[in-house]
Tab-separated table of C-alpha atoms in Angstrom:
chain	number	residue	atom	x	y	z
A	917	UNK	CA	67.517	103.828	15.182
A	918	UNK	CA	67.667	106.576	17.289
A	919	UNK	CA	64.100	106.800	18.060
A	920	UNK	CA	63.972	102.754	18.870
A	921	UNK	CA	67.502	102.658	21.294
A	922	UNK	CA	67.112	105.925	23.002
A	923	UNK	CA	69.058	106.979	26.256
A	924	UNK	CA	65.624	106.698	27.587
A	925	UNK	CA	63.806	103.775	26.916
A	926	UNK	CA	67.324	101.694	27.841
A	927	UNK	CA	67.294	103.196	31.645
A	928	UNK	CA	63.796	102.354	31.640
A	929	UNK	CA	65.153	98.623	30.486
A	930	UNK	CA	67.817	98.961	32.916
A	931	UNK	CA	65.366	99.820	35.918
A	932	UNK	CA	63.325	96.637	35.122
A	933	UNK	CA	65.515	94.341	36.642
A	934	UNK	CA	65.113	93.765	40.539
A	935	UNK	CA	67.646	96.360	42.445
A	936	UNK	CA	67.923	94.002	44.938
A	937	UNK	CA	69.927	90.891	42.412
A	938	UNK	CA	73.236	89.472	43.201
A	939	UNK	CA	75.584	88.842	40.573
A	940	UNK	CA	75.673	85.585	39.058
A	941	UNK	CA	78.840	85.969	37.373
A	942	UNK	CA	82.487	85.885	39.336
A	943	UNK	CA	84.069	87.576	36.030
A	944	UNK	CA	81.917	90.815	36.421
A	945	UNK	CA	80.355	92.313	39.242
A	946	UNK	CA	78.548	94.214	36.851
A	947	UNK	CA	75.970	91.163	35.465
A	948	UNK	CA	73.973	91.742	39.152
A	949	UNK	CA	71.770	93.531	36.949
A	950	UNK	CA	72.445	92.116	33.444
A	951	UNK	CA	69.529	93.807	31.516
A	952	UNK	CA	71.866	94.601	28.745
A	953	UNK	CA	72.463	91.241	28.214
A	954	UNK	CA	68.804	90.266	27.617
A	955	UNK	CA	68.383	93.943	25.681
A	956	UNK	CA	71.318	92.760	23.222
A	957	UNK	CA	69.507	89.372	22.686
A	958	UNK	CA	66.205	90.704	21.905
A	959	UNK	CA	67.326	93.175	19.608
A	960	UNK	CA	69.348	90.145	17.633
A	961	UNK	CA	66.887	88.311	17.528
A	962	UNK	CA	64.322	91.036	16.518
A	963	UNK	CA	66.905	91.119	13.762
A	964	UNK	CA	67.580	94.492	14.613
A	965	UNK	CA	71.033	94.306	15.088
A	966	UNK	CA	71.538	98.499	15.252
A	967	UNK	CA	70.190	98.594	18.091
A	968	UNK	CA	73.053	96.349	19.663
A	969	UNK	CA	75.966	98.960	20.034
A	970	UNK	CA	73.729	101.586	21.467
A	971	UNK	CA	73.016	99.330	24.442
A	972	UNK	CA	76.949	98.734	23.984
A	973	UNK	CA	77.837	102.553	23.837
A	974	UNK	CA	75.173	102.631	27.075
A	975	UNK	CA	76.752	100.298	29.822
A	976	UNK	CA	80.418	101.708	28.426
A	977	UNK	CA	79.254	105.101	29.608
A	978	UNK	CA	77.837	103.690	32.679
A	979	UNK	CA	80.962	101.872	33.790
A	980	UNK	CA	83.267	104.706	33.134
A	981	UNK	CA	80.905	107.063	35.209
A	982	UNK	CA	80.791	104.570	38.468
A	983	UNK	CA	84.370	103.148	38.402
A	984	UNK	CA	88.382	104.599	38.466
A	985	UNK	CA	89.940	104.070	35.227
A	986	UNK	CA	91.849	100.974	36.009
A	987	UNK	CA	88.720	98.991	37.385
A	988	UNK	CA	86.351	100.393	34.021
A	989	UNK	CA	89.105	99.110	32.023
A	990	UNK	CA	88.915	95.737	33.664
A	991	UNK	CA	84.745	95.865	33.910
A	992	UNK	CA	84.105	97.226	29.987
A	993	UNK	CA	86.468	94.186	29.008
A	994	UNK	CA	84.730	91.659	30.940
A	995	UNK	CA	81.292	93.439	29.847
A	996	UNK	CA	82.172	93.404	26.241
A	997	UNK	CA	82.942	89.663	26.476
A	998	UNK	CA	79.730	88.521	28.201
A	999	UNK	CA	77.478	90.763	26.108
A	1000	UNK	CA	79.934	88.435	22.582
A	1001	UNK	CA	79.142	85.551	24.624
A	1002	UNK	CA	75.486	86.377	24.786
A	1003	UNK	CA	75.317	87.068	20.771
A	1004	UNK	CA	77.058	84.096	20.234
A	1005	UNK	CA	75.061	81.615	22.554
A	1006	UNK	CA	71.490	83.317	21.461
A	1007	UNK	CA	72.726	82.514	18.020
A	1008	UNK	CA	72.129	78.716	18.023
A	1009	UNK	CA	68.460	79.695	18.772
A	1010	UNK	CA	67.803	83.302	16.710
A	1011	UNK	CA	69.962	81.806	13.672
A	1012	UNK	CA	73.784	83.151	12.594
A	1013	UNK	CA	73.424	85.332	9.840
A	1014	UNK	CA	71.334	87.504	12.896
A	1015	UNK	CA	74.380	86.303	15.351
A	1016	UNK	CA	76.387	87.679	12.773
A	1017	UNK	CA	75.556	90.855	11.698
A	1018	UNK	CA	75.130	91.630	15.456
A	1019	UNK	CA	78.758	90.990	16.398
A	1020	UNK	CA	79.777	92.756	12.882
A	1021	UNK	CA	77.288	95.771	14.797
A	1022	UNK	CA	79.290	95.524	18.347
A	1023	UNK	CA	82.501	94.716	16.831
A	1024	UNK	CA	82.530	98.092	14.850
A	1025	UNK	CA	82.084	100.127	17.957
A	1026	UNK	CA	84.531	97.933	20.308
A	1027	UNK	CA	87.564	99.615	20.813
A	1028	UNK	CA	90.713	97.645	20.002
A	1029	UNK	CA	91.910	97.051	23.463
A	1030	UNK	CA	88.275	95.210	24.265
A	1031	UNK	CA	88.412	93.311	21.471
A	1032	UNK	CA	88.878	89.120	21.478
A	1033	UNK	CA	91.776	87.649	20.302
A	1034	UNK	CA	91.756	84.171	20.961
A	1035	UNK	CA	89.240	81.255	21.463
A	1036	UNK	CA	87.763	80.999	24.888
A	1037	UNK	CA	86.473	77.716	24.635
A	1038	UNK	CA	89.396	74.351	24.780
A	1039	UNK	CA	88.723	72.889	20.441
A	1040	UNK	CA	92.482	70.972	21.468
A	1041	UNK	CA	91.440	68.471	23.748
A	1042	UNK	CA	88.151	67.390	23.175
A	1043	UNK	CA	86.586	64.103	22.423
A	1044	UNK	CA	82.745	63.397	21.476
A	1045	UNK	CA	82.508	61.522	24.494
A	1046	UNK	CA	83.593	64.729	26.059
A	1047	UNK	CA	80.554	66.428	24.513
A	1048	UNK	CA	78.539	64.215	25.077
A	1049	UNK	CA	79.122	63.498	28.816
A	1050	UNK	CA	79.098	67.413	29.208
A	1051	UNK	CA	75.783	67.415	27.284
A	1052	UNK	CA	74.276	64.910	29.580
A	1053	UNK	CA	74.844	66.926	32.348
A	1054	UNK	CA	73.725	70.593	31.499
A	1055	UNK	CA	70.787	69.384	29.592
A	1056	UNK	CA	69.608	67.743	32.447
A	1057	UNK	CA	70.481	70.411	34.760
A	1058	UNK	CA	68.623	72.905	33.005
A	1059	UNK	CA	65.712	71.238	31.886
A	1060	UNK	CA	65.133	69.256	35.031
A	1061	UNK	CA	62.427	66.842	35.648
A	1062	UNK	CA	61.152	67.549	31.498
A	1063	UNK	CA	64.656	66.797	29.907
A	1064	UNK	CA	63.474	63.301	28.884
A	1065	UNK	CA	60.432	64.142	27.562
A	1066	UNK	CA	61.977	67.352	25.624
A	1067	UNK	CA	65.018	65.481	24.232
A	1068	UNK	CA	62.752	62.288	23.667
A	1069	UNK	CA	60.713	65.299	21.425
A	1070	UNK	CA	64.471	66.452	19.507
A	1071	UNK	CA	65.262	62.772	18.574
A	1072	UNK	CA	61.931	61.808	17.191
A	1073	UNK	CA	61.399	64.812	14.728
A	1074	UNK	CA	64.986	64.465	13.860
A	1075	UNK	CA	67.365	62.236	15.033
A	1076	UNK	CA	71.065	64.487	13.987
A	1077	UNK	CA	68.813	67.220	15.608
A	1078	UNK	CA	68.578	65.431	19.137
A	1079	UNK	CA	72.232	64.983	19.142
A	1080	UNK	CA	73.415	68.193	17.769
A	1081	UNK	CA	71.390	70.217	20.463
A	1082	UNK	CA	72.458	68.025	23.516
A	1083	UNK	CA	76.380	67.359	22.102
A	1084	UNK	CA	76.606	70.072	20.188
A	1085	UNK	CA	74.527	72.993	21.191
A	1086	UNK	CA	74.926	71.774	25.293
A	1087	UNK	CA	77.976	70.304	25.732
A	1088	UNK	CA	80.236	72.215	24.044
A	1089	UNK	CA	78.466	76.149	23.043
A	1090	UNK	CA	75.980	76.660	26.222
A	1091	UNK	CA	78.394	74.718	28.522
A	1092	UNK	CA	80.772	77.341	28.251
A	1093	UNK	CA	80.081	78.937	31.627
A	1094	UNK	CA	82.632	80.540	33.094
A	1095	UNK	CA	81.828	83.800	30.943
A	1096	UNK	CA	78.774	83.726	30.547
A	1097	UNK	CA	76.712	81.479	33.223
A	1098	UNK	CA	73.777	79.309	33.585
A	1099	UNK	CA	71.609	81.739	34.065
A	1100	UNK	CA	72.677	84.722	32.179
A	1101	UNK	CA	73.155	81.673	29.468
A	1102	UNK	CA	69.229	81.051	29.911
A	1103	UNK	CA	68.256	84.821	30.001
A	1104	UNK	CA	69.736	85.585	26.356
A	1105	UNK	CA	68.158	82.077	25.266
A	1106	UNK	CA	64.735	83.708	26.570
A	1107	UNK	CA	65.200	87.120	25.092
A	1108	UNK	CA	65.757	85.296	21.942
A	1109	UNK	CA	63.013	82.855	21.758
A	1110	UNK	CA	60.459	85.723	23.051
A	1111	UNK	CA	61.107	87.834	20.243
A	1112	UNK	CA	60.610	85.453	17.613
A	1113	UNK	CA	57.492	84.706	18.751
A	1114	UNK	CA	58.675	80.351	19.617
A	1115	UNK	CA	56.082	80.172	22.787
A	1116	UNK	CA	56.846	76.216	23.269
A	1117	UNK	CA	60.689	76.989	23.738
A	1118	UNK	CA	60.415	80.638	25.575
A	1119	UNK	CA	58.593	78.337	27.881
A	1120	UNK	CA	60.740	75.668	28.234
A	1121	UNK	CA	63.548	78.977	29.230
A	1122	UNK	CA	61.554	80.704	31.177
A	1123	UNK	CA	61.946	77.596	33.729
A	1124	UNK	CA	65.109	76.799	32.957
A	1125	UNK	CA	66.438	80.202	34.148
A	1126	UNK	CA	64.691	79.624	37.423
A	1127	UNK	CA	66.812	76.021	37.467
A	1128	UNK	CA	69.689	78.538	36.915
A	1129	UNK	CA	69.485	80.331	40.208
A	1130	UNK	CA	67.056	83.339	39.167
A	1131	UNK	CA	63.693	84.137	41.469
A	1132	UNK	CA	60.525	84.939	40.277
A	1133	UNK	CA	60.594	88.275	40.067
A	1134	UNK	CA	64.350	88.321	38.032
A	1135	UNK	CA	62.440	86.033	35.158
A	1136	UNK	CA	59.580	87.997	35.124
A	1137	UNK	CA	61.920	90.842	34.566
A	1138	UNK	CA	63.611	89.219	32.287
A	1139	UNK	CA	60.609	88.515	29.727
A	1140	UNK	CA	59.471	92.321	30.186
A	1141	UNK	CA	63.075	93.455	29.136
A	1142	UNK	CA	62.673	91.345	26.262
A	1143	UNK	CA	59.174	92.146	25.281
A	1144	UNK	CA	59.769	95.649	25.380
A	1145	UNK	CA	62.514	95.669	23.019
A	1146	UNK	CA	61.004	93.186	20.834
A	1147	UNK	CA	57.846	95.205	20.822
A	1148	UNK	CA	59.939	98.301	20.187
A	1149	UNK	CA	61.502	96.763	17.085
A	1150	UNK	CA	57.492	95.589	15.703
A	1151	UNK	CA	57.729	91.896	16.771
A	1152	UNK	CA	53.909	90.870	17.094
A	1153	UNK	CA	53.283	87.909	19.276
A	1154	UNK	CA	50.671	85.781	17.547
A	1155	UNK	CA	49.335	83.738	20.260
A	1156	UNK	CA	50.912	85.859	23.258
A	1157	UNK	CA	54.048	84.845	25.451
A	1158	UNK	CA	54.308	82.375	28.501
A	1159	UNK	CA	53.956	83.901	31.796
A	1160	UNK	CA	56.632	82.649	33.986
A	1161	UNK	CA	55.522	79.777	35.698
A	1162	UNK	CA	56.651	78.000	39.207
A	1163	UNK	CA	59.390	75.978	39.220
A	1164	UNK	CA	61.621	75.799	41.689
A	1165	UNK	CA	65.340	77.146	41.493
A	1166	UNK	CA	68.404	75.461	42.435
């Protein structure tokens, strides 16, 4: 694992990303350039899960080298969070027993004090036609002027399948925003669906992370981030991966 995570093929990972990108997230100034969030995805879903506390072990050192004790405290906690949330997201696309051996990887090297304790989604108050309301919404948010056609796709192949991924999937696991956001939400979804080699849905991401907020040149970072590490790991892309096309963001 060495040889696949080294110090220096993640700053070369880290450099990808466009110097110039504000943050999207208001929990941590750090995801202005949130390569590690993509890197953690695409080695998940890669199903190289080892390679997920390096990048871990990686920003840690970063944050304690750029801020005063207090502030890393408060950055490698919110860091530590989005990179669960991005594991945890990715995971309804790259499968769970990936999702899970990956947080079993970053939980092992997470010091106590970073650790989560407690949900950080509301289970209490819910009601279906809270999900489904909340579904409505972020599904056609992100998917724009196609989310008829690509949920009209979900329902005919399998009808518990079309409601699962808008109810389920989108209004109550992806909606969860105010760790990880639209975007970065979209980012680890791309990482994921790049490295195993699902062309159809990286492209349906790719434009959905534009929707999100990112420019051009942030998703085409994105999907080299991702393509590196999958390629690192020995993902082979049968029929190539989407180029990032132009849709508009919001």
């Amino acid at each position: 694992m060495a040889k696949l995570a080294t110090e220096v093929f993640l700053a070369q990972l880290k450099s990808l990303y466009p110097a110039s990108a504000k943050p999207s997230s208001r929990l941590c100034a750090d995801s202005k350039n949130p390569w590690y969030l993509v890197a953690t995805a695409a080695f998940n879903a890669s199903n190289r899960p080892d390679g997920v506390p390096k990048v871990f072990e990686f920003v840690m050192r970063d944050l304690a080298a750029e801020s005063s004790e207090e502030s890393s405290l408060e950055n490698k906690l919110r860091v530590t969070r989005l990179m669960r949330e991005a594991l945890f997201k990715s995971g309804m696309t790259s499968g769970y027993s990936r999702a899970i051996s990956s947080l079993v990887a970053l939980y092992e090297v997470t010091p106590e004090e970073l650790r989560e304790t407690k949900l950080i989604r509301d289970v209490d108050n819910d009601t279906v036609a809270d999900l489904v309301a909340r579904g409505d919404q972020l599904f056609a948010t992100m998917y724009g002027e196609t989310a008829s056609s690509v949920q009209s796709l979900l329902e005919v192949i399998h009808p518990d399948l079309g409601w699962f991924s808008k109810n389920i999937a989108y209004g109550h696991i992806y909606n969860a925003n105010h760790v990880l956001s639209q975007r970065d939400t979209s980012y680890a979804m791309v990482a994921t669906l790049i490295s195993m080699d699902t062309p159809r849905q990286a492209g349906w991401h790719l434009a959905t992370c534009r929707r999100g907020g990112a420019s051009l040149q942030e998703v085409q970072a994105v999907r080299r981030i991702a393509m590196e590490v999958a390629g690192k790991c020995g993902v082979v892309w049968r029929d190539g991966v989407p180029e990032v096309e132009g849709v508009e963001k919001k």
